[in-house]
Amino acid sequence: MELLDRLERQLGELDRAGLRRRLRVVDTPCAPHATVDGREMLAFCSNDYLGLASHPRIVEAMREGASRYGAGSGASHLISGHSRAHAELEERLAAFLAPHLEAPRALYFSTGYLANLALLATLAGRDADLFCEELNHASLIDGARLSRSNVRIYPHRDIAALERLLAASTAKDKVVVTDSVFSMDGNLAPLPELLALCERHGAWLIVDDAHGFGVLGEHGRGALEHFALQSPHLVYMGTLGKAAGVAGAFVAAHTTVIEWLLQRARTYIFTTAAPPAVAHALLAALDIIDSDEGLARRQRVQLHVERLAHELQPRRWQLMPSQTAIQPVIIGGNNETMQAAANLQERGLWVPGIRPPTVPAGTARLRITLSAAHTDDDLSRLIAAFRDVETA
Ligand SMILES: *Cc1c(COP(=O)(O)O)cnc(C)c1O
């Protein structure tokens, strides 16, 4: 059939460009030591920064939640799927972020992707000017498209450029949106400067803290705590499948913003609520994040980050200057990057190669992610294998 032939040809082009992606099958829980495609591997690829994805207390809470509420929610939140567990989770999240927001309320979404679509489509309407950071996550790019607002891209971390765009804007609704931690670079957005600009120009600042919530800040409240920010202009999105170890995401903002989302967000209204057991497990995850154990786990991640910066020291390749658990090593070419990933894999190390379109052409990279679940020995193995592979 001609249609299939065309797809086969396009897939062949992906192969030739070194861009074909492939699934790997994992038999073990998310943890550094995993069985992948039947083989034991040491993994540096998950976003499970605190090592909570297979934490016994959270797994037990998931079980307890299933016993109490059953397997599925049965309907969307506004029909009948909004369980006591969902309601409690939203209250806990709003209270957790309360030091940084005015009159806070939180809304739980099934995924961060859906939360971002909802946020941009509901806060930035057709008449709005929407200012997007160049390296924003794909879900924000799609949300910007869905919003049908007037989208302006500003260069990476370029406050002066954004200021010019804001000053030139005559729109009533102005919205600035940025990742807090850039997911493929690991560096931070200049949130204090961005917030000051937004306050001056009467704009919302939407912060996607997918890689900050749980890990940044002394209490794990994320980027807003890290930078000690507090403002009614802030609209916060945190994900719960990364450092929190379970699934889903939430938006926390002024109660009026949340009420508007609840009335208008199509990705909230027209989708089945996540299983209540997931929300119940997340209550246990929040207990841990906001405890001494959580603090100790955050400190472990930070020690790993500092050790890697000191000891990895690639020669031909380039370790990006990142203070977070995301530690990318730029190689450049797609095929060379995938070859390096394959060479690490041969040595039993699982470090993903990241290629365009996820990152700009010519900046393909290995993306190391560190977790509190890694041991010092795990890091030693990574550093030694890296030396080997770079000089091979
Ligand atoms: C992972 C991620 C998302 C999407 O969150 P999910 O819950 O995985 O859908 C959104 N934004 C950023 C920056 C992310 O890294």
GROMACS .gro file of C-alpha atoms and ligand atoms in nm:
model
  407
    1MET     CA    1   0.000   0.000   0.000
    2GLU     CA    2   0.130   0.340  -0.097
    3LEU     CA    3   0.048   0.503   0.237
    4LEU     CA    4   0.253   0.244   0.426
    5ASP     CA    5   0.539   0.275   0.177
    6ARG     CA    6   0.556   0.644   0.247
    7LEU     CA    7   0.579   0.589   0.622
    8GLU     CA    8   0.851   0.325   0.567
    9ARG     CA    9   1.050   0.574   0.360
   10GLN     CA   10   1.015   0.838   0.632
   11LEU     CA   11   1.127   0.589   0.895
   12GLY     CA   12   1.428   0.509   0.677
   13GLU     CA   13   1.515   0.879   0.670
   14LEU     CA   14   1.506   0.884   1.052
   15ASP     CA   15   1.749   0.590   1.052
   16ARG     CA   16   1.988   0.766   0.818
   17ALA     CA   17   1.981   1.084   1.029
   18GLY     CA   18   2.048   0.883   1.347
   19LEU     CA   19   1.708   0.990   1.478
   20ARG     CA   20   1.518   0.661   1.516
   21ARG     CA   21   1.398   0.618   1.875
   22ARG     CA   22   1.356   0.279   2.035
   23LEU     CA   23   1.173   0.149   2.341
   24ARG     CA   24   1.352  -0.045   2.612
   25VAL     CA   25   1.164  -0.279   2.843
   26VAL     CA   26   1.231  -0.259   3.216
   27ASP     CA   27   1.141  -0.552   3.441
   28THR     CA   28   1.231  -0.397   3.775
   29PRO     CA   29   1.097  -0.099   3.976
   30CYS     CA   30   1.236   0.245   3.895
   31ALA     CA   31   1.575   0.245   4.074
   32PRO     CA   32   1.942   0.287   3.978
   33HIS     CA   33   1.991  -0.089   3.952
   34ALA     CA   34   1.748  -0.213   3.692
   35THR     CA   35   1.694  -0.504   3.455
   36VAL     CA   36   1.661  -0.358   3.108
   37ASP     CA   37   1.587  -0.578   2.806
   38GLY     CA   38   1.684  -0.873   3.027
   39ARG     CA   39   2.017  -0.721   3.132
   40GLU     CA   40   2.137  -0.570   3.460
   41MET     CA   41   2.209  -0.201   3.419
   42LEU     CA   42   2.309   0.094   3.633
   43ALA     CA   43   2.072   0.372   3.530
   44PHE     CA   44   2.129   0.747   3.523
   45CYS     CA   45   1.817   0.843   3.332
   46SER     CA   46   1.508   0.869   3.548
   47ASN     CA   47   1.365   1.191   3.692
   48ASP     CA   48   1.314   1.010   4.023
   49TYR     CA   49   1.550   1.259   4.190
   50LEU     CA   50   1.467   1.166   4.549
   51GLY     CA   51   1.441   0.791   4.490
   52LEU     CA   52   1.073   0.788   4.590
   53ALA     CA   53   0.930   0.595   4.293
   54SER     CA   54   0.977   0.263   4.469
   55HIS     CA   55   0.985   0.386   4.830
   56PRO     CA   56   0.816   0.119   5.048
   57ARG     CA   57   0.595   0.369   5.234
   58ILE     CA   58   0.464   0.516   4.909
   59VAL     CA   59   0.411   0.174   4.751
   60GLU     CA   60   0.220   0.070   5.062
   61ALA     CA   61   0.009   0.387   5.041
   62MET     CA   62  -0.076   0.303   4.680
   63ARG     CA   63  -0.194  -0.041   4.800
   64GLU     CA   64  -0.393   0.112   5.082
   65GLY     CA   65  -0.546   0.363   4.842
   66ALA     CA   66  -0.653   0.084   4.607
   67SER     CA   67  -0.814  -0.108   4.896
   68ARG     CA   68  -0.997   0.200   5.012
   69TYR     CA   69  -1.102   0.354   4.680
   70GLY     CA   70  -1.077   0.071   4.425
   71ALA     CA   71  -0.880   0.074   4.102
   72GLY     CA   72  -1.036   0.348   3.890
   73SER     CA   73  -1.208   0.681   3.949
   74GLY     CA   74  -1.487   0.603   3.704
   75ALA     CA   75  -1.540   0.954   3.568
   76SER     CA   76  -1.396   1.299   3.524
   77HIS     CA   77  -1.353   1.517   3.833
   78LEU     CA   78  -1.660   1.732   3.772
   79ILE     CA   79  -1.888   1.435   3.713
   80SER     CA   80  -1.813   1.190   3.996
   81GLY     CA   81  -1.442   1.104   3.985
   82HIS     CA   82  -1.319   1.354   4.247
   83SER     CA   83  -1.237   1.137   4.550
   84ARG     CA   84  -1.158   1.238   4.907
   85ALA     CA   85  -0.794   1.150   4.825
   86HIS     CA   86  -0.786   1.400   4.535
   87ALA     CA   87  -0.944   1.669   4.754
   88GLU     CA   88  -0.698   1.611   5.039
   89LEU     CA   89  -0.405   1.614   4.799
   90GLU     CA   90  -0.511   1.950   4.656
   91GLU     CA   91  -0.548   2.096   5.005
   92ARG     CA   92  -0.206   1.967   5.106
   93LEU     CA   93  -0.041   2.105   4.792
   94ALA     CA   94  -0.200   2.449   4.838
   95ALA     CA   95  -0.082   2.460   5.200
   96PHE     CA   96   0.266   2.345   5.099
   97LEU     CA   97   0.306   2.628   4.845
   98ALA     CA   98   0.128   2.884   5.066
   99PRO     CA   99   0.447   3.074   5.166
  100HIS     CA  100   0.492   3.173   4.801
  101LEU     CA  101   0.143   3.250   4.673
  102GLU     CA  102  -0.145   3.473   4.771
  103ALA     CA  103  -0.476   3.303   4.864
  104PRO     CA  104  -0.348   2.975   4.721
  105ARG     CA  105  -0.552   2.686   4.590
  106ALA     CA  106  -0.429   2.384   4.394
  107LEU     CA  107  -0.576   2.171   4.117
  108TYR     CA  108  -0.450   1.820   4.044
  109PHE     CA  109  -0.408   1.708   3.681
  110SER     CA  110  -0.342   1.358   3.547
  111THR     CA  111  -0.014   1.470   3.387
  112GLY     CA  112   0.205   1.776   3.362
  113TYR     CA  113   0.151   1.780   2.988
  114LEU     CA  114  -0.222   1.823   3.040
  115ALA     CA  115  -0.171   2.085   3.311
  116ASN     CA  116   0.043   2.295   3.077
  117LEU     CA  117  -0.208   2.272   2.793
  118ALA     CA  118  -0.477   2.382   3.036
  119LEU     CA  119  -0.278   2.671   3.178
  120LEU     CA  120  -0.182   2.832   2.852
  121ALA     CA  121  -0.515   2.773   2.682
  122THR     CA  122  -0.711   2.925   2.972
  123LEU     CA  123  -0.486   3.209   3.093
  124ALA     CA  124  -0.372   3.327   2.751
  125GLY     CA  125  -0.676   3.380   2.530
  126ARG     CA  126  -0.694   3.501   2.171
  127ASP     CA  127  -0.632   3.861   2.272
  128ALA     CA  128  -0.337   3.789   2.499
  129ASP     CA  129   0.033   3.830   2.433
  130LEU     CA  130   0.213   3.515   2.545
  131PHE     CA  131   0.589   3.539   2.604
  132CYS     CA  132   0.762   3.201   2.585
  133GLU     CA  133   1.121   3.120   2.677
  134GLU     CA  134   1.307   2.966   2.385
  135LEU     CA  135   1.392   2.639   2.561
  136ASN     CA  136   1.051   2.570   2.713
  137HIS     CA  137   0.927   2.212   2.736
  138ALA     CA  138   0.727   2.068   2.443
  139SER     CA  139   0.406   2.070   2.648
  140LEU     CA  140   0.434   2.448   2.687
  141ILE     CA  141   0.499   2.489   2.316
  142ASP     CA  142   0.186   2.287   2.242
  143GLY     CA  143  -0.007   2.483   2.504
  144ALA     CA  144   0.100   2.807   2.336
  145ARG     CA  145  -0.030   2.678   2.001
  146LEU     CA  146  -0.356   2.571   2.158
  147SER     CA  147  -0.404   2.910   2.324
  148ARG     CA  148  -0.429   3.089   1.986
  149SER     CA  149  -0.275   3.388   2.159
  150ASN     CA  150  -0.010   3.609   2.008
  151VAL     CA  151   0.302   3.405   2.084
  152ARG     CA  152   0.644   3.573   2.123
  153ILE     CA  153   0.953   3.362   2.179
  154TYR     CA  154   1.229   3.530   2.381
  155PRO     CA  155   1.590   3.405   2.373
  156HIS     CA  156   1.717   3.174   2.645
  157ARG     CA  157   1.742   3.358   2.981
  158ASP     CA  158   1.745   3.695   2.801
  159ILE     CA  159   1.578   3.940   3.041
  160ALA     CA  160   1.659   4.248   2.832
  161ALA     CA  161   1.496   4.098   2.523
  162LEU     CA  162   1.186   4.003   2.721
  163GLU     CA  163   1.168   4.352   2.870
  164ARG     CA  164   1.165   4.504   2.520
  165LEU     CA  165   0.887   4.270   2.412
  166LEU     CA  166   0.679   4.344   2.723
  167ALA     CA  167   0.728   4.720   2.686
  168ALA     CA  168   0.607   4.703   2.326
  169SER     CA  169   0.299   4.498   2.413
  170THR     CA  170  -0.039   4.670   2.415
  171ALA     CA  171  -0.237   4.359   2.505
  172LYS     CA  172  -0.446   4.366   2.824
  173ASP     CA  173  -0.353   4.010   2.911
  174LYS     CA  174   0.019   3.945   2.921
  175VAL     CA  175   0.154   3.606   3.019
  176VAL     CA  176   0.518   3.502   3.056
  177VAL     CA  177   0.589   3.131   3.074
  178THR     CA  178   0.913   2.952   3.154
  179ASP     CA  179   1.059   2.626   3.276
  180SER     CA  180   1.227   2.684   3.614
  181VAL     CA  181   1.489   2.414   3.554
  182PHE     CA  182   1.550   2.360   3.181
  183SER     CA  183   1.489   1.993   3.130
  184MET     CA  184   1.763   1.924   2.875
  185ASP     CA  185   2.023   2.170   3.012
  186GLY     CA  186   1.969   2.155   3.388
  187ASN     CA  187   2.026   2.529   3.439
  188LEU     CA  188   1.782   2.764   3.610
  189ALA     CA  189   1.566   3.044   3.475
  190PRO     CA  190   1.636   3.387   3.632
  191LEU     CA  191   1.304   3.378   3.815
  192PRO     CA  192   1.356   3.680   4.046
  193GLU     CA  193   1.429   3.905   3.747
  194LEU     CA  194   1.143   3.753   3.548
  195LEU     CA  195   0.900   3.809   3.835
  196ALA     CA  196   1.011   4.171   3.881
  197LEU     CA  197   0.949   4.230   3.509
  198CYS     CA  198   0.607   4.068   3.526
  199GLU     CA  199   0.507   4.278   3.825
  200ARG     CA  200   0.621   4.594   3.649
  201HIS     CA  201   0.435   4.512   3.330
  202GLY     CA  202   0.122   4.364   3.485
  203ALA     CA  203   0.188   4.015   3.347
  204TRP     CA  204   0.131   3.668   3.486
  205LEU     CA  205   0.440   3.457   3.540
  206ILE     CA  206   0.374   3.087   3.481
  207VAL     CA  207   0.652   2.872   3.623
  208ASP     CA  208   0.683   2.510   3.509
  209ASP     CA  209   0.871   2.355   3.801
  210ALA     CA  210   0.866   1.995   3.675
  211HIS     CA  211   1.232   1.945   3.771
  212GLY     CA  212   1.231   2.165   4.080
  213PHE     CA  213   0.933   2.054   4.287
  214GLY     CA  214   1.051   1.824   4.566
  215VAL     CA  215   1.423   1.879   4.503
  216LEU     CA  216   1.484   2.254   4.517
  217GLY     CA  217   1.446   2.457   4.835
  218GLU     CA  218   1.512   2.347   5.189
  219HIS     CA  219   1.162   2.202   5.229
  220GLY     CA  220   1.139   2.081   4.871
  221ARG     CA  221   0.882   2.345   4.776
  222GLY     CA  222   1.078   2.393   4.457
  223ALA     CA  223   1.204   2.689   4.259
  224LEU     CA  224   0.988   2.947   4.438
  225GLU     CA  225   1.145   2.845   4.770
  226HIS     CA  226   1.493   2.827   4.616
  227PHE     CA  227   1.464   3.191   4.508
  228ALA     CA  228   1.241   3.298   4.803
  229LEU     CA  229   0.970   3.438   4.574
  230GLN     CA  230   0.622   3.545   4.674
  231SER     CA  231   0.376   3.719   4.445
  232PRO     CA  232   0.014   3.722   4.332
  233HIS     CA  233   0.151   3.727   3.975
  234LEU     CA  234   0.284   3.372   4.013
  235VAL     CA  235   0.109   3.072   3.863
  236TYR     CA  236   0.292   2.757   3.962
  237MET     CA  237   0.293   2.417   3.792
  238GLY     CA  238   0.466   2.126   3.964
  239THR     CA  239   0.478   1.767   3.843
  240LEU     CA  240   0.433   1.468   4.072
  241GLY     CA  241   0.582   1.191   3.858
  242LYS     CA  242   0.940   1.315   3.892
  243ALA     CA  243   1.084   1.397   4.237
  244ALA     CA  244   0.751   1.307   4.402
  245GLY     CA  245   0.787   0.960   4.252
  246VAL     CA  246   0.426   0.887   4.156
  247ALA     CA  247   0.228   1.052   3.874
  248GLY     CA  248   0.035   1.361   3.776
  249ALA     CA  249   0.087   1.732   3.828
  250PHE     CA  250  -0.076   2.031   3.987
  251VAL     CA  251  -0.129   2.400   3.936
  252ALA     CA  252  -0.115   2.623   4.243
  253ALA     CA  253  -0.217   2.986   4.222
  254HIS     CA  254  -0.459   3.243   4.359
  255THR     CA  255  -0.793   3.077   4.424
  256THR     CA  256  -0.957   3.285   4.149
  257VAL     CA  257  -0.710   3.156   3.889
  258ILE     CA  258  -0.781   2.798   3.999
  259GLU     CA  259  -1.158   2.851   3.989
  260TRP     CA  260  -1.122   2.982   3.631
  261LEU     CA  261  -0.916   2.673   3.537
  262LEU     CA  262  -1.178   2.446   3.691
  263GLN     CA  263  -1.447   2.611   3.477
  264ARG     CA  264  -1.250   2.630   3.155
  265ALA     CA  265  -0.961   2.382   3.136
  266ARG     CA  266  -1.063   2.123   2.877
  267THR     CA  267  -0.778   1.888   2.969
  268TYR     CA  268  -0.919   1.882   3.323
  269ILE     CA  269  -1.288   1.871   3.240
  270PHE     CA  270  -1.290   1.617   2.957
  271THR     CA  271  -1.065   1.347   3.096
  272THR     CA  272  -1.117   1.072   3.352
  273ALA     CA  273  -0.975   1.154   3.694
  274ALA     CA  274  -0.655   0.966   3.780
  275PRO     CA  275  -0.708   0.666   4.011
  276PRO     CA  276  -0.769   0.786   4.370
  277ALA     CA  277  -0.495   0.547   4.485
  278VAL     CA  278  -0.245   0.763   4.297
  279ALA     CA  279  -0.357   1.068   4.495
  280HIS     CA  280  -0.346   0.865   4.817
  281ALA     CA  281   0.012   0.756   4.738
  282LEU     CA  282   0.103   1.119   4.669
  283LEU     CA  283  -0.005   1.217   5.021
  284ALA     CA  284   0.260   0.976   5.150
  285ALA     CA  285   0.514   1.120   4.904
  286LEU     CA  286   0.443   1.472   5.033
  287ASP     CA  287   0.490   1.352   5.391
  288ILE     CA  288   0.838   1.232   5.296
  289ILE     CA  289   0.932   1.538   5.089
  290ASP     CA  290   0.836   1.766   5.380
  291SER     CA  291   1.036   1.572   5.642
  292ASP     CA  292   1.392   1.525   5.765
  293GLU     CA  293   1.418   1.224   5.536
  294GLY     CA  294   1.324   1.445   5.243
  295LEU     CA  295   1.586   1.699   5.344
  296ALA     CA  296   1.852   1.428   5.373
  297ARG     CA  297   1.760   1.301   5.026
  298ARG     CA  298   1.788   1.651   4.879
  299GLN     CA  299   2.128   1.691   5.039
  300ARG     CA  300   2.244   1.360   4.889
  301VAL     CA  301   2.145   1.473   4.541
  302GLN     CA  302   2.338   1.795   4.592
  303LEU     CA  303   2.649   1.607   4.704
  304HIS     CA  304   2.629   1.390   4.391
  305VAL     CA  305   2.593   1.702   4.173
  306GLU     CA  306   2.902   1.862   4.326
  307ARG     CA  307   3.106   1.544   4.299
  308LEU     CA  308   3.022   1.502   3.931
  309ALA     CA  309   3.120   1.861   3.853
  310HIS     CA  310   3.458   1.802   4.017
  311GLU     CA  311   3.537   1.458   3.888
  312LEU     CA  312   3.375   1.400   3.551
  313GLN     CA  313   3.579   1.663   3.364
  314PRO     CA  314   3.535   1.549   3.004
  315ARG     CA  315   3.807   1.645   2.754
  316ARG     CA  316   3.659   1.646   2.405
  317TRP     CA  317   3.301   1.667   2.527
  318GLN     CA  318   3.151   1.939   2.741
  319LEU     CA  319   2.976   1.909   3.077
  320MET     CA  320   2.713   2.183   3.093
  321PRO     CA  321   2.727   2.422   3.390
  322SER     CA  322   2.427   2.290   3.582
  323GLN     CA  323   2.367   2.308   3.956
  324THR     CA  324   2.080   2.061   3.942
  325ALA     CA  325   2.036   1.684   3.920
  326ILE     CA  326   2.023   1.718   3.539
  327GLN     CA  327   2.384   1.699   3.416
  328PRO     CA  328   2.411   1.702   3.036
  329VAL     CA  329   2.730   1.628   2.848
  330ILE     CA  330   2.727   1.788   2.503
  331ILE     CA  331   2.875   1.575   2.226
  332GLY     CA  332   2.727   1.743   1.918
  333GLY     CA  333   2.657   1.491   1.643
  334ASN     CA  334   2.358   1.255   1.659
  335ASN     CA  335   2.544   0.941   1.560
  336GLU     CA  336   2.844   1.012   1.781
  337THR     CA  337   2.610   1.071   2.074
  338MET     CA  338   2.420   0.750   2.018
  339GLN     CA  339   2.747   0.562   1.977
  340ALA     CA  340   2.868   0.698   2.312
  341ALA     CA  341   2.540   0.592   2.474
  342ALA     CA  342   2.581   0.246   2.320
  343ASN     CA  343   2.939   0.222   2.447
  344LEU     CA  344   2.825   0.312   2.797
  345GLN     CA  345   2.550   0.054   2.766
  346GLU     CA  346   2.806  -0.213   2.681
  347ARG     CA  347   2.969  -0.130   3.013
  348GLY     CA  348   2.637  -0.174   3.190
  349LEU     CA  349   2.553   0.195   3.219
  350TRP     CA  350   2.227   0.341   3.104
  351VAL     CA  351   2.261   0.710   3.014
  352PRO     CA  352   2.020   0.836   2.747
  353GLY     CA  353   2.137   1.013   2.433
  354ILE     CA  354   1.920   1.316   2.354
  355ARG     CA  355   1.890   1.429   1.993
  356PRO     CA  356   1.696   1.686   1.792
  357PRO     CA  357   1.415   1.779   1.790
  358THR     CA  358   1.432   1.748   2.170
  359VAL     CA  359   1.746   1.969   2.163
  360PRO     CA  360   1.875   2.207   1.892
  361ALA     CA  361   2.060   2.048   1.597
  362GLY     CA  362   2.432   2.006   1.662
  363THR     CA  363   2.388   1.987   2.041
  364ALA     CA  364   2.306   1.618   2.083
  365ARG     CA  365   2.406   1.511   2.431
  366LEU     CA  366   2.417   1.248   2.697
  367ARG     CA  367   2.177   1.344   2.973
  368ILE     CA  368   2.288   1.219   3.311
  369THR     CA  369   2.031   1.248   3.587
  370LEU     CA  370   2.133   1.196   3.946
  371SER     CA  371   1.919   1.063   4.228
  372ALA     CA  372   1.938   1.031   4.604
  373ALA     CA  373   1.900   0.658   4.533
  374HIS     CA  374   2.247   0.649   4.372
  375THR     CA  375   2.533   0.538   4.597
  376ASP     CA  376   2.884   0.682   4.594
  377ASP     CA  377   2.995   0.358   4.424
  378ASP     CA  378   2.736   0.410   4.153
  379LEU     CA  379   2.889   0.751   4.081
  380SER     CA  380   3.241   0.608   4.077
  381ARG     CA  381   3.131   0.355   3.817
  382LEU     CA  382   2.975   0.628   3.605
  383ILE     CA  383   3.284   0.848   3.617
  384ALA     CA  384   3.519   0.560   3.530
  385ALA     CA  385   3.301   0.439   3.242
  386PHE     CA  386   3.281   0.793   3.105
  387ARG     CA  387   3.660   0.822   3.093
  388ASP     CA  388   3.681   0.492   2.910
  389VAL     CA  389   3.418   0.580   2.654
  390GLU     CA  390   3.539   0.933   2.584
  391THR     CA  391   3.894   0.819   2.513
  392ALA     CA  392   3.786   0.500   2.326
  393LIG     C1  393   0.813   1.616   3.234
  393LIG     C2  394   0.779   1.759   3.207
  393LIG     C3  395   0.648   1.799   3.185
  393LIG     C4  396   0.535   1.701   3.170
  393LIG     O1  397   0.501   1.641   3.290
  393LIG     P1  398   0.436   1.496   3.288
  393LIG     O2  399   0.371   1.482   3.420
  393LIG     O3  400   0.546   1.401   3.265
  393LIG     O4  401   0.336   1.495   3.175
  393LIG     C5  402   0.622   1.934   3.171
  393LIG     N1  403   0.721   2.025   3.176
  393LIG     C6  404   0.850   1.989   3.193
  393LIG     C7  405   0.957   2.093   3.197
  393LIG     C8  406   0.883   1.854   3.207
  393LIG     O5  407   1.010   1.818   3.221
   0.00000   0.00000   0.00000
